[in-house]
Coordinates of C-alpha atoms and ligand atoms in Angstrom, one line a residue:
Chain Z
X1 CA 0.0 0.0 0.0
X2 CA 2.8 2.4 1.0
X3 CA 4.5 1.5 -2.8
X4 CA 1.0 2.6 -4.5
X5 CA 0.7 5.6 -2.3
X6 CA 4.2 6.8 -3.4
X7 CA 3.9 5.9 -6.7
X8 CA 0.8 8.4 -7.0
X9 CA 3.1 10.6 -5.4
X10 CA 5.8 10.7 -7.8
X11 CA 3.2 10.8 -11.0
X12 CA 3.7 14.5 -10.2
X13 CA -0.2 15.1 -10.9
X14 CA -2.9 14.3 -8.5
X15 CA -2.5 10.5 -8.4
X16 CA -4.2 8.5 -10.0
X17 CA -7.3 6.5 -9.2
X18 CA -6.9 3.4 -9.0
X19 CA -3.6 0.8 -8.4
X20 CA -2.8 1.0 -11.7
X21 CA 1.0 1.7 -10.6
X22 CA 2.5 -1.2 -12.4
X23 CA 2.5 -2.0 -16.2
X24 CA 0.0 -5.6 -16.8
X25 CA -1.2 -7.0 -19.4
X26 CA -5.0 -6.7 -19.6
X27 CA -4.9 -9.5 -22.6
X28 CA -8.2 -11.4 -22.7
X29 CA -6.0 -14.6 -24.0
X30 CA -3.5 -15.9 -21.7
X31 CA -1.4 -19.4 -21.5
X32 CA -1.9 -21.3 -18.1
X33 CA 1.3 -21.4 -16.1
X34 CA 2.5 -24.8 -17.0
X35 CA 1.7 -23.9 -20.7
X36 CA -1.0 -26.7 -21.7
X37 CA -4.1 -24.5 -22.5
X38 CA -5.1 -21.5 -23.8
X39 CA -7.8 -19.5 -22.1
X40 CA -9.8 -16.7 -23.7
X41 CA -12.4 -14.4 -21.6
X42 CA -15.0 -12.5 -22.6
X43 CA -17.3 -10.6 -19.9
X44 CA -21.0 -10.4 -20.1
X45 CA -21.8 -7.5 -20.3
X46 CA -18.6 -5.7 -21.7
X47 CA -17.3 -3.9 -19.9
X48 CA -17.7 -5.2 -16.7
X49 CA -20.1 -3.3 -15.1
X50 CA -19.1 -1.6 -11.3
X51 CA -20.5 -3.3 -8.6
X52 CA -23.1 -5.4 -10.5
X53 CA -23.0 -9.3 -11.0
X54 CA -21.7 -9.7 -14.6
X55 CA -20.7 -13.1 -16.3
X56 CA -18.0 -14.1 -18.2
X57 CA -17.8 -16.7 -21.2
X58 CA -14.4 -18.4 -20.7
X59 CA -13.3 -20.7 -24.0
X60 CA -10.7 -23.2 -23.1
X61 CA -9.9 -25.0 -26.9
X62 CA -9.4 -29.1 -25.7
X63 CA -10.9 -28.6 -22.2
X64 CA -13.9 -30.6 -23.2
X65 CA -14.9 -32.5 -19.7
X66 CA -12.5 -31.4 -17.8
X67 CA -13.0 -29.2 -14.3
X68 CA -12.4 -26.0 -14.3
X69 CA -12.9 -23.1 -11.7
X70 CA -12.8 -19.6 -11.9
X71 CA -12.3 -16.6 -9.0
X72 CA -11.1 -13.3 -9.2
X73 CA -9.1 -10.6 -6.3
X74 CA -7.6 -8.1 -6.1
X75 CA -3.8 -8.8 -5.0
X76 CA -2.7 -5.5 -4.9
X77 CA -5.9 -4.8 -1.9
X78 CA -5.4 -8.9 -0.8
X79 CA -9.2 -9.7 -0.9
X80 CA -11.5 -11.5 -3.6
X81 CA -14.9 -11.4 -4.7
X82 CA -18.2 -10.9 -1.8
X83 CA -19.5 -13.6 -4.1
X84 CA -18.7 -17.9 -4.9
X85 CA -19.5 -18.0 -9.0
X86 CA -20.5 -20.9 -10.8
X87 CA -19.0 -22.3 -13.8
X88 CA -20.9 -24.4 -16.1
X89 CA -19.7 -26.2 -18.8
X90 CA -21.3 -25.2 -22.0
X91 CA -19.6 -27.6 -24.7
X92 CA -17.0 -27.1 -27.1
X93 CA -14.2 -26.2 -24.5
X94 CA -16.6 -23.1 -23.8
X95 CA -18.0 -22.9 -20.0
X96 CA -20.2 -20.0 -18.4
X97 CA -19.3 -18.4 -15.1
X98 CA -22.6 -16.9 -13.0
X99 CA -22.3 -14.4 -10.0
X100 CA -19.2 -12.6 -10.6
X101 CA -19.1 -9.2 -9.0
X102 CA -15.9 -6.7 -8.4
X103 CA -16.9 -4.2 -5.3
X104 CA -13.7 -2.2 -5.9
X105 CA -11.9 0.0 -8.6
X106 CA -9.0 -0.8 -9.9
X107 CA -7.4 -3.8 -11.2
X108 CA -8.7 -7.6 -10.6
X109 CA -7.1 -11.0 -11.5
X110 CA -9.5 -13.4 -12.8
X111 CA -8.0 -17.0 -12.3
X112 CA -8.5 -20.0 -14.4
X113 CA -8.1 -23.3 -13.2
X114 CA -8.0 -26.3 -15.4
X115 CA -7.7 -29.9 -13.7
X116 CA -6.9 -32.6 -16.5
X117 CA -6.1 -35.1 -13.5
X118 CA -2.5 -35.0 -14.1
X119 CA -1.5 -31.5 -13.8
X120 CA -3.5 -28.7 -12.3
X121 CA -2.5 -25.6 -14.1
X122 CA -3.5 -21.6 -13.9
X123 CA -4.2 -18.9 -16.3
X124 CA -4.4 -15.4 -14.8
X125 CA -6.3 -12.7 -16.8
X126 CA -6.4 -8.9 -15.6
X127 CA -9.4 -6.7 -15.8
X128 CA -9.3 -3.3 -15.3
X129 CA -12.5 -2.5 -13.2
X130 CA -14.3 -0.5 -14.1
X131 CA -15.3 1.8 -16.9
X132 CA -18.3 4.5 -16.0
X133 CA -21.8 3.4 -17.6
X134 CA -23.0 6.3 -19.5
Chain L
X1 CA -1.8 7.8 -17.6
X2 CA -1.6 11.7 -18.7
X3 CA -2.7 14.7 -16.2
X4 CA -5.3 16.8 -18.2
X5 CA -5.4 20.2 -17.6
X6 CA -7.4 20.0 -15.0
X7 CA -5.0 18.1 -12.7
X8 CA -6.9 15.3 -12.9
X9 CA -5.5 12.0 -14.6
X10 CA -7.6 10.1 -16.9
X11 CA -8.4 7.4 -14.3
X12 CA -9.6 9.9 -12.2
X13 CA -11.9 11.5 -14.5
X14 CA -13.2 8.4 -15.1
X15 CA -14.1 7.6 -11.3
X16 CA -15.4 11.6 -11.1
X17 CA -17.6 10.3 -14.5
X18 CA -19.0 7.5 -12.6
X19 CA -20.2 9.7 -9.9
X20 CA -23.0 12.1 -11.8
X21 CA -25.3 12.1 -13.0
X22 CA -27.5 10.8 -10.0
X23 CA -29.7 7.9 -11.7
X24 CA -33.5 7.4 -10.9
X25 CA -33.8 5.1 -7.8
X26 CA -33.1 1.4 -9.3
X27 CA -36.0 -0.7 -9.9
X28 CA -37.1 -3.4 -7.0
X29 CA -38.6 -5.9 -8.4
X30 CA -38.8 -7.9 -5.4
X31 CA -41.5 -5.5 -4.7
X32 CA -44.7 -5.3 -6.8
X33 CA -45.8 -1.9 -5.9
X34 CA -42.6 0.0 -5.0
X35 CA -43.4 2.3 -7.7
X36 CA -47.2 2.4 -7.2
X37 CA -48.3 5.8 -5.8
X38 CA -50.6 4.8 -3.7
X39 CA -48.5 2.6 -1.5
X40 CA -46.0 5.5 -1.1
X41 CA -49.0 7.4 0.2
X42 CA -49.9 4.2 2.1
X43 CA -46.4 3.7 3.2
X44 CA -46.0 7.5 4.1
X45 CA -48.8 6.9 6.5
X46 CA -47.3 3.6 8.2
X47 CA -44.0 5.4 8.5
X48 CA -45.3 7.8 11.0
X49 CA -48.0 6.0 12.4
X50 CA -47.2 4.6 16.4
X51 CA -50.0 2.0 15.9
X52 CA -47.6 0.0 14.5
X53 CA -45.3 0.0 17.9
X54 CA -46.3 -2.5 20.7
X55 CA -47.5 0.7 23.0
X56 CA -48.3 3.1 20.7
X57 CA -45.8 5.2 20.9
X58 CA -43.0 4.8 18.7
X59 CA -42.8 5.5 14.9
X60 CA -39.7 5.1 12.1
X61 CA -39.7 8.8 12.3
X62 CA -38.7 8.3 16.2
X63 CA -35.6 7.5 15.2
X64 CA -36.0 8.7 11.5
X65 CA -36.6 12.3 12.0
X66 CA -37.5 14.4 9.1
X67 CA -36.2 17.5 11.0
X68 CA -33.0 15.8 11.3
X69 CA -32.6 14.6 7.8
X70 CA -34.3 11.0 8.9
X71 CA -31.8 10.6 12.2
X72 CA -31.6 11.3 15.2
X73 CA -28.6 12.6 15.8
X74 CA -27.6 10.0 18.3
X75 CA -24.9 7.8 18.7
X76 CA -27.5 5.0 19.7
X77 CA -31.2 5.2 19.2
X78 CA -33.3 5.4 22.1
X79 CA -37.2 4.2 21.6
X80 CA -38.4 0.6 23.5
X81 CA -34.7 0.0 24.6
X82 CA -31.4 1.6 22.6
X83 CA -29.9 0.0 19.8
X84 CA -27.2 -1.4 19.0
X85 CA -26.3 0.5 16.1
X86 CA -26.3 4.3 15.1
X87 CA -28.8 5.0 12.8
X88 CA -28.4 5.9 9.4
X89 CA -30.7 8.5 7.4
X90 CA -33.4 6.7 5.0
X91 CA -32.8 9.5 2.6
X92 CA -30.9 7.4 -0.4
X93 CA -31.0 4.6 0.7
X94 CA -33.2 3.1 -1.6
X95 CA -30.0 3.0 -3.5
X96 CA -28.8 0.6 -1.7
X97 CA -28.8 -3.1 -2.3
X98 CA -27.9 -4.4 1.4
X99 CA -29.9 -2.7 3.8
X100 CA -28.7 -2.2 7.7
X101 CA -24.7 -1.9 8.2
X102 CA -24.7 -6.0 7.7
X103 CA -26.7 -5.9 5.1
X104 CA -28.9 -8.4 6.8
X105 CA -31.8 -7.5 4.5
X106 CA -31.5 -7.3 0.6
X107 CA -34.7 -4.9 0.4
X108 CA -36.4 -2.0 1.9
X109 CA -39.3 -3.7 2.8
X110 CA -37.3 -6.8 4.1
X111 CA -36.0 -4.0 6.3
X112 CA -39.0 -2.0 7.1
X113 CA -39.9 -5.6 8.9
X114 CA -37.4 -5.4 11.4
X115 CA -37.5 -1.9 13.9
X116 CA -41.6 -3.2 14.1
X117 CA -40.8 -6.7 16.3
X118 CA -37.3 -5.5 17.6
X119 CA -37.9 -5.2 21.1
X120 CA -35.6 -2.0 21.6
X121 CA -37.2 -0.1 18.4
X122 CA -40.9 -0.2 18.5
X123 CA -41.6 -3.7 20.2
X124 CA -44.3 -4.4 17.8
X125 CA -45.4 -7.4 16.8
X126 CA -46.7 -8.6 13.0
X127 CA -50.3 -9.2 13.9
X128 CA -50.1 -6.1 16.3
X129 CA -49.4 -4.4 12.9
X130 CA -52.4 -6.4 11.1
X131 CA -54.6 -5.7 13.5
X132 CA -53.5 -1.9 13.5
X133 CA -54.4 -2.1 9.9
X134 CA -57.1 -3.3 9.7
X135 CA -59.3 -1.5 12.6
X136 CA -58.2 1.6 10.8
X137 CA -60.8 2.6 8.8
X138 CA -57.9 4.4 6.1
X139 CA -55.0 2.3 6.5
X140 CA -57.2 -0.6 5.8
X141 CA -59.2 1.0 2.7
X142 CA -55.7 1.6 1.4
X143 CA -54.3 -1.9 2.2
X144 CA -57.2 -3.4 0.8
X145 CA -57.0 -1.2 -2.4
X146 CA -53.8 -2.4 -3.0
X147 CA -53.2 -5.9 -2.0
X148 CA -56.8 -7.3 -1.4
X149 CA -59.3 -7.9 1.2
X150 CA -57.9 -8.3 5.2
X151 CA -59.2 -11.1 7.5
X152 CA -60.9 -9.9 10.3
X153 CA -58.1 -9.9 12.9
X154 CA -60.4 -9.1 15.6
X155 CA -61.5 -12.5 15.4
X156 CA -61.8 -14.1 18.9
X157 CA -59.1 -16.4 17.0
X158 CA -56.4 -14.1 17.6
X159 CA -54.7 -12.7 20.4
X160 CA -53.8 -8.9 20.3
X161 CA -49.8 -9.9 19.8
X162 CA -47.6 -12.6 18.0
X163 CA -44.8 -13.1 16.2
X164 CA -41.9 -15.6 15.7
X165 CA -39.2 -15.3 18.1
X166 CA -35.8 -16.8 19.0
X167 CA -36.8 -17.8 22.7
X168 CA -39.9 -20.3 22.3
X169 CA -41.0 -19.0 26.2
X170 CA -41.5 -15.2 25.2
X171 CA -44.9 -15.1 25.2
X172 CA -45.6 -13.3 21.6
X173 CA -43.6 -16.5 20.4
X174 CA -46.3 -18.4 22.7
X175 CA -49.4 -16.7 21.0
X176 CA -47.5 -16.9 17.5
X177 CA -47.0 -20.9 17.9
X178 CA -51.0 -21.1 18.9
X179 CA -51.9 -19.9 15.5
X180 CA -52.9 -22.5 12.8
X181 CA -50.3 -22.1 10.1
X182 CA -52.9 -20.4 7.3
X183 CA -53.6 -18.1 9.9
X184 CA -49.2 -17.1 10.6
X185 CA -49.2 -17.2 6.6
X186 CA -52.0 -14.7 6.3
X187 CA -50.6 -12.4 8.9
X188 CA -46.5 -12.9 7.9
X189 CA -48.1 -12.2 4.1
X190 CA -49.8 -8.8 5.5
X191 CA -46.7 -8.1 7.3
X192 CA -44.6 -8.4 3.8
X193 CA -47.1 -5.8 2.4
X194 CA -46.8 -3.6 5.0
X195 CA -42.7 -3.5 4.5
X196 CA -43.6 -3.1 0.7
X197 CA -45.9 0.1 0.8
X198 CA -43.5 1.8 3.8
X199 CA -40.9 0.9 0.9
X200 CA -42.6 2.5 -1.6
X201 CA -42.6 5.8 0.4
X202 CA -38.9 5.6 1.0
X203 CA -38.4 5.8 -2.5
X204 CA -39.3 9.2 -2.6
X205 CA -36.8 10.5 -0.3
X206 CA -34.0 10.9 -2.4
X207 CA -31.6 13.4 -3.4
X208 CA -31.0 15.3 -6.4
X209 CA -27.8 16.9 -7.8
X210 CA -25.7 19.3 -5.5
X211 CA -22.3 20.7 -6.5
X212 CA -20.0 18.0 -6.9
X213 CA -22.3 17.3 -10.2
X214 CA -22.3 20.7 -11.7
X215 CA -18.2 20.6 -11.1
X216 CA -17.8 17.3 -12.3
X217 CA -20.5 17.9 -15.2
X218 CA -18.6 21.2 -16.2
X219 CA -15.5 19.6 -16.4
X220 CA -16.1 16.7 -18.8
X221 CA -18.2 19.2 -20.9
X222 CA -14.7 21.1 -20.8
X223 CA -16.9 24.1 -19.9
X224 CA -14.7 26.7 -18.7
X225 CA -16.9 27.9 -15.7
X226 CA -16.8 24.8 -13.9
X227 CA -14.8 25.4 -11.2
X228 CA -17.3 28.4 -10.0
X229 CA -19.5 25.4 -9.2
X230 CA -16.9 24.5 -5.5
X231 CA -14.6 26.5 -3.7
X232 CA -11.1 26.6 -4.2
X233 CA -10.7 24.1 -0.8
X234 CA -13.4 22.0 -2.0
X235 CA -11.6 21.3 -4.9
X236 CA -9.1 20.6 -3.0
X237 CA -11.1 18.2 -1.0
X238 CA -12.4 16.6 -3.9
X239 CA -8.7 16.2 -5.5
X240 CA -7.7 14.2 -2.3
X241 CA -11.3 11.9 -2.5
X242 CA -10.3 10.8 -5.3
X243 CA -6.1 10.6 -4.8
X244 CA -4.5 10.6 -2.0
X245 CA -7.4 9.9 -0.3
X246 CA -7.9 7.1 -1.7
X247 CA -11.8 7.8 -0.4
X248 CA -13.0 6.4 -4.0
X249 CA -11.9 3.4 -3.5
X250 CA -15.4 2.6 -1.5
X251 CA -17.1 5.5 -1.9
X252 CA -17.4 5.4 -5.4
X253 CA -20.4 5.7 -7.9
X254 CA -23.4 8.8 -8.0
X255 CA -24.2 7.9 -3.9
X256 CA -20.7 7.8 -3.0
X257 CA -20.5 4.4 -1.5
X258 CA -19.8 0.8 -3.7
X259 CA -22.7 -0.6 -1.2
X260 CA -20.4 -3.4 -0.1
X261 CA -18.9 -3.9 3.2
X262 CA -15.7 -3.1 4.6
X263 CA -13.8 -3.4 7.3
X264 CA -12.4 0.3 8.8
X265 CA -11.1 -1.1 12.1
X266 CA -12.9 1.4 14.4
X267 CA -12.3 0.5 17.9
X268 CA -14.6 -0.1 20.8
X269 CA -16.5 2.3 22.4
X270 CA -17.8 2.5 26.1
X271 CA -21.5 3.0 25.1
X272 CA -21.2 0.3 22.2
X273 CA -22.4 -3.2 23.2
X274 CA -19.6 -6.2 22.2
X275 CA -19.3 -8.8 19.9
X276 CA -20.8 -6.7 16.7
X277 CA -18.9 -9.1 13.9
X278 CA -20.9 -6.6 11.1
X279 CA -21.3 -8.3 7.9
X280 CA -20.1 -12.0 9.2
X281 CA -23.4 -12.0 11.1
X282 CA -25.4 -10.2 8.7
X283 CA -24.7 -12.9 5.8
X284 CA -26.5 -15.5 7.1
X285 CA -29.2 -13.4 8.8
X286 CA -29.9 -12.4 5.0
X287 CA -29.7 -15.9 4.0
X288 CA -31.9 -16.7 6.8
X289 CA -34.8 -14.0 6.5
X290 CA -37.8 -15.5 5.2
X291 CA -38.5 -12.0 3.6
X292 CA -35.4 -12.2 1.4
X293 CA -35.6 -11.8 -2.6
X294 CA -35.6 -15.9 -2.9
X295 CA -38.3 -15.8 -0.3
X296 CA -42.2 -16.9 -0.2
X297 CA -42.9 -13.0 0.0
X298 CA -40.6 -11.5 -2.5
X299 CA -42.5 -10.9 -5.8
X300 CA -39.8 -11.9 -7.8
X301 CA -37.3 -14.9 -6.7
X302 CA -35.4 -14.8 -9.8
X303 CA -34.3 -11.0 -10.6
X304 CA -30.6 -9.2 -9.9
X305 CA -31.9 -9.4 -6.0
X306 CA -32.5 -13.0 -6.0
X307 CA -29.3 -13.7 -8.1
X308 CA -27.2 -11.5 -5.8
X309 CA -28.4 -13.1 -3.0
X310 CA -27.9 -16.9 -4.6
X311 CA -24.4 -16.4 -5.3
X312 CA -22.9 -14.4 -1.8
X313 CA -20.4 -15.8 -0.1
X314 CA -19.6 -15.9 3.4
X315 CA -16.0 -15.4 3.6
X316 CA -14.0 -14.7 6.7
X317 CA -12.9 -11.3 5.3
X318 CA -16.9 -10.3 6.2
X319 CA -15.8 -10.5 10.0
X320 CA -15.9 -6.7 10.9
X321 CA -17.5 -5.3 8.0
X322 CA -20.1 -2.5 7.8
X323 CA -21.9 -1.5 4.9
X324 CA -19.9 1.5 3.5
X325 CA -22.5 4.7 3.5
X326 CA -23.6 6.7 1.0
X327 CA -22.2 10.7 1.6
X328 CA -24.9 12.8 0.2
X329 CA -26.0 15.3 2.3
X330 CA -23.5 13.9 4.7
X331 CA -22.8 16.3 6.5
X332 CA -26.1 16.7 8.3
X333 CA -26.2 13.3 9.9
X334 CA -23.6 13.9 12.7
X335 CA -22.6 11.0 14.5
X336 CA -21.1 9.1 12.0
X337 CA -20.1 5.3 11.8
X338 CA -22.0 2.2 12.7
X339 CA -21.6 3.0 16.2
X340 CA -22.2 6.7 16.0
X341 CA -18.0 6.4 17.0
X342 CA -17.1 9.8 15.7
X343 CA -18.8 13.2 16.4
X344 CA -18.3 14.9 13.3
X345 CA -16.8 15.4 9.9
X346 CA -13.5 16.3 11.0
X347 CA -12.8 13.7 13.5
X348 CA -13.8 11.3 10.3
X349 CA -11.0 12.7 8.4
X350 CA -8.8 12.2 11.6
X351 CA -9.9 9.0 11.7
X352 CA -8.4 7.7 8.4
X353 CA -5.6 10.4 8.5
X354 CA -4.1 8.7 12.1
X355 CA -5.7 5.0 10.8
X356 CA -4.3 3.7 14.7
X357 CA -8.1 2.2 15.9
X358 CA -7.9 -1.5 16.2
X359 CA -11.1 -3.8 15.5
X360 CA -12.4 -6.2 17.4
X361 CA -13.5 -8.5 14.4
X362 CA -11.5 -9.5 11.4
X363 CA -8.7 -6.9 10.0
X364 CA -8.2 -3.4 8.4
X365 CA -9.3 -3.4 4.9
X366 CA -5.9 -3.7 3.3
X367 CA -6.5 -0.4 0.5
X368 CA -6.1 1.6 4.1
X369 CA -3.2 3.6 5.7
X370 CA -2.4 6.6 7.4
X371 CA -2.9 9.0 5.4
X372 CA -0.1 11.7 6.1
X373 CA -2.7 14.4 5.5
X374 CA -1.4 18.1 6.3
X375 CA -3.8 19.9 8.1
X376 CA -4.7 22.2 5.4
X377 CA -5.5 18.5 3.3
X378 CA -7.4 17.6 6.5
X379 CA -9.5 20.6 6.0
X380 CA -10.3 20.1 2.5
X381 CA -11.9 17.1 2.7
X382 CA -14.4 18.1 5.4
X383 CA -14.8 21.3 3.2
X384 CA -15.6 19.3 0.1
X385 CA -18.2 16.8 1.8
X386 CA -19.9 19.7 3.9
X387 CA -20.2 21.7 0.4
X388 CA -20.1 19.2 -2.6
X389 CA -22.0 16.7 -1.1
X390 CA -25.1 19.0 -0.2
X391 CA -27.9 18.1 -2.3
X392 CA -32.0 19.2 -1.8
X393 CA -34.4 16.4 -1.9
X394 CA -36.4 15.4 -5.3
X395 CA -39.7 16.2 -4.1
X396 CA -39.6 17.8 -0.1
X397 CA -43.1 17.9 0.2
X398 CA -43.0 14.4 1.1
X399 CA -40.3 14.9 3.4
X400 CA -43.0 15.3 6.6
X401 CA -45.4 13.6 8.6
X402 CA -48.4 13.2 6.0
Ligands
LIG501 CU1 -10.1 -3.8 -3.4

């Protein structure tokens, strides 16, 4: 927290707004850890709306049958969501996630966990929460 | 991340963006007639009316008071007993999804429920309530208007008091568990519909825009005039809410507040009762409620408030938390915090400046630490919510006893 604080700091302006101090990469396509799968998000609606439960249509190619969980926190505040989502598998490699919600601005990990029964790997996807609704 | 002219970065004008313009009240569907007129005007009536207290002589506006912008400027509320809890103006907080600091109810007339049988508020009970209805010539031609004909709760049938309770020997829990089960339906179904039109009436007490949304309106029209719309300290203020503040981080969106729960880590207090574990508790009390959104009472068990309330979790990080309040109009609703802790605006910025309370539940919310605010900084932020934030009500008129 102190880091973020003096990051704002030294931005010279007013600081900014969220914890947006460090460079990510907000890609919605990411390779799990161990490099076996490729996982592609896509919220419902886009973008994720502040506050509000939202969905988000994950596409794993080869996943077919296999579990897989999703959650979301935010590291940089060391908390998660208020809510437990519920992934569904949908066919295809493509599986639905109900109930997410992010309470918080500024800059949340989604995490992908695909179980194969041999290796249990992670993909981690950043969102950037949240644009104003207009 | 550029600074615009303005000073403000784009990620901050974004946040400012998010906060005006104030949107209508959103919808409740849980609640069939929150936006029928007629149960606001019903509801308007319940909210002042003692009849529904177990003496007759407590209201919502006891500890609601219009003259006090729906407070009463108390740490803890005094009617039947004293509470354990400060209490919070209604004004807004139909904007709220969780209502109480726990959140223990996900709707206003969930809510409305709970000051009528508490035994501290107005020590009511839910066929006190239908009976009070229904022997009043007006509240029952209403009622019945509305939501159908009323049994006769004179009826020899029925004692003058029931309700559920925790301890099976109280005796309104003794008259309640002598009631045939159509007959505690009926009355909990009256009592649902009583929450609902009191509901619909708190739906008109809301703010409209103040200064903080000409400023922030001006300034994304690039409108050169805006800053005539706060003093030079309340821009100040309002620089620091949204930076070094860090204030936005959970007081965020048109009513200031994200509506979640956080943990603050205010201390104890000698007038404050122990053990309050916030939103821990208040998780599974909403779960519990039969009046919830997925409940036999809510009139619509699969809309946002029945998906909210399917997919909440009850984490560990909910020990401590209270609901984080909305800051319009703020600064007429001295004492502040869940415990009425603090006596006014400035000690609040002290608060967060020093950041050296420690809870008694769960930890600090990790986006918090002192502050190192100068004085002048100090200043400006109690400058900026005691100007900004002010904001007239939509419609006073309804702002009084009826
Ligand atoms: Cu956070």
């Amino acid at each position: 927290m102190t880091r973020i604080v003096a990051a704002l700091i030294l931005a010279g302006c007013t600081g900014g707004g969220g914890d947006t101090a460090e460079e990510r990469d907000y890609g919605r396509t990411q390779t799990t850890d161990l490099g076996s799968w490729t996982v592609t998000i896509a919220p419902d609606p886009d973008p994720v709306p502040p506050v509000d439960l939202f969905a988000l249509d994950v596409t794993i190619p080869g996943a077919e049958g296999l579990f897989v969980d999703v959650d979301a926190d935010m590291p940089s505040h060391n908390h998660g969501m208020n809510t437990e989502p519920v992934v569904t598998e949908v066919g295809g490699g493509a599986f639905r996630v109900d109930g997410m919600q992010f309470h918080m601005t500024g800059d949340w990990r989604v995490t992908v966990a695909i179980d194969d029964g041999n290796t249990y790997e992670r993909a981690f996807l950043w969102i950037d929460c949240c644009e104003p609704i207009q | 991340m550029g600074c615009g002219s303005s000073g403000f970065s784009e990620e901050q004008l974004d946040i400012l963006a998010a906060m005006t313009p104030v949107p209508a009240v959103p919808a409740d569907s849980t609640n069939a007639v929150a936006d029928d007129p007629n149960a606001a005007v019903l509801g308007r009536k319940l909210f002042f009316s003692t009849a529904l207290s177990g003496d007759g002589q407590f209201s919502c506006a006891s500890c609601h008071d219009p003259a006090q912008d729906f407070t009463d400027g108390l740490q803890l509320s005094e009617a039947a007993g004293q509470t354990g809890r400060h209490a919070p103006t209604v004004i807004n907080a139909a904007y709220s999804r969780w209502q109480f600091w726990d959140g223990r109810c996900d709707s206003q007339w969930c809510q409305a429920l709970g000051p009528i049988e508490s035994p501290v508020e107005m020590a009511g009970t839910r066929l006190g309530v239908a009976r009070a209805v229904y022997t009043d010539a007006t509240l029952r031609a209403e009622y019945e208007a509305l939501f159908g004909a009323l049994t006769d709760f004179t009826d020899s049938r029925f004692p003058e008091r029931a309700r559920p309770a925790e301890d099976p020997t109280d005796p309104d829990a003794l008259a309640w568990a002598q009631l045939s089960a159509a007959d505690q339906a009926d009355v909990n179904g009256v009592f649902a519909n009583v929450g609902k039109a009191i509901a619909a009436y708190e739906r008109l007490l809301v703010t409209g825009e103040g200064p903080l949304d000409a400023y922030i309106q001006g300034l994304l029209a690039e409108d050169e005039s805006y800053r005539d719309a706060l003093s030079p300290e309340a821009e100040l203020g309002l620089e620091l809410f949204v930076g070094k503040g860090l204030c936005h981080f959970c007081h965020s969106g048109p009513m200031l507040s994200n509506g979640e729960f956080h943990n603050v880590a205010l201390g104890p207090r000698d007038w404050l009762p122990e053990g309050d574990n916030g939103r821990f508790d208040g998780i599974r009390a909403v779960r519990e409620t039969p009046f919830n959104a997925l409940g036999a009472f809510s009139d619509d068990t699969e809309g946002e408030a029945a998906q909210r309330l399917t997919f909440l979790a009850l984490n560990i990080d909910a020990e401590g938390q209270f609901k984080t309040p909305g800051l319009r109009r703020v600064a007429n609703t001295a004492p502040y915090m869940h415990g009425g802790h603090l006596d006014d605006l400035a000690s609040v910025v002290e608060f967060y400046n020093l950041q050296e309370e420690e809870p008694e539940f769960g930890h600090l919310d990790e986006t918090l630490a002192p502050l190192e605010l100068s004085e002048e900084e100090a200043a400006a932020l109690v400058v900026f919510m005691e100007e900004a934030l002010d904001a007239e009500l939509v419609d006073p008129s309804v702002a009084t006893a009826p």
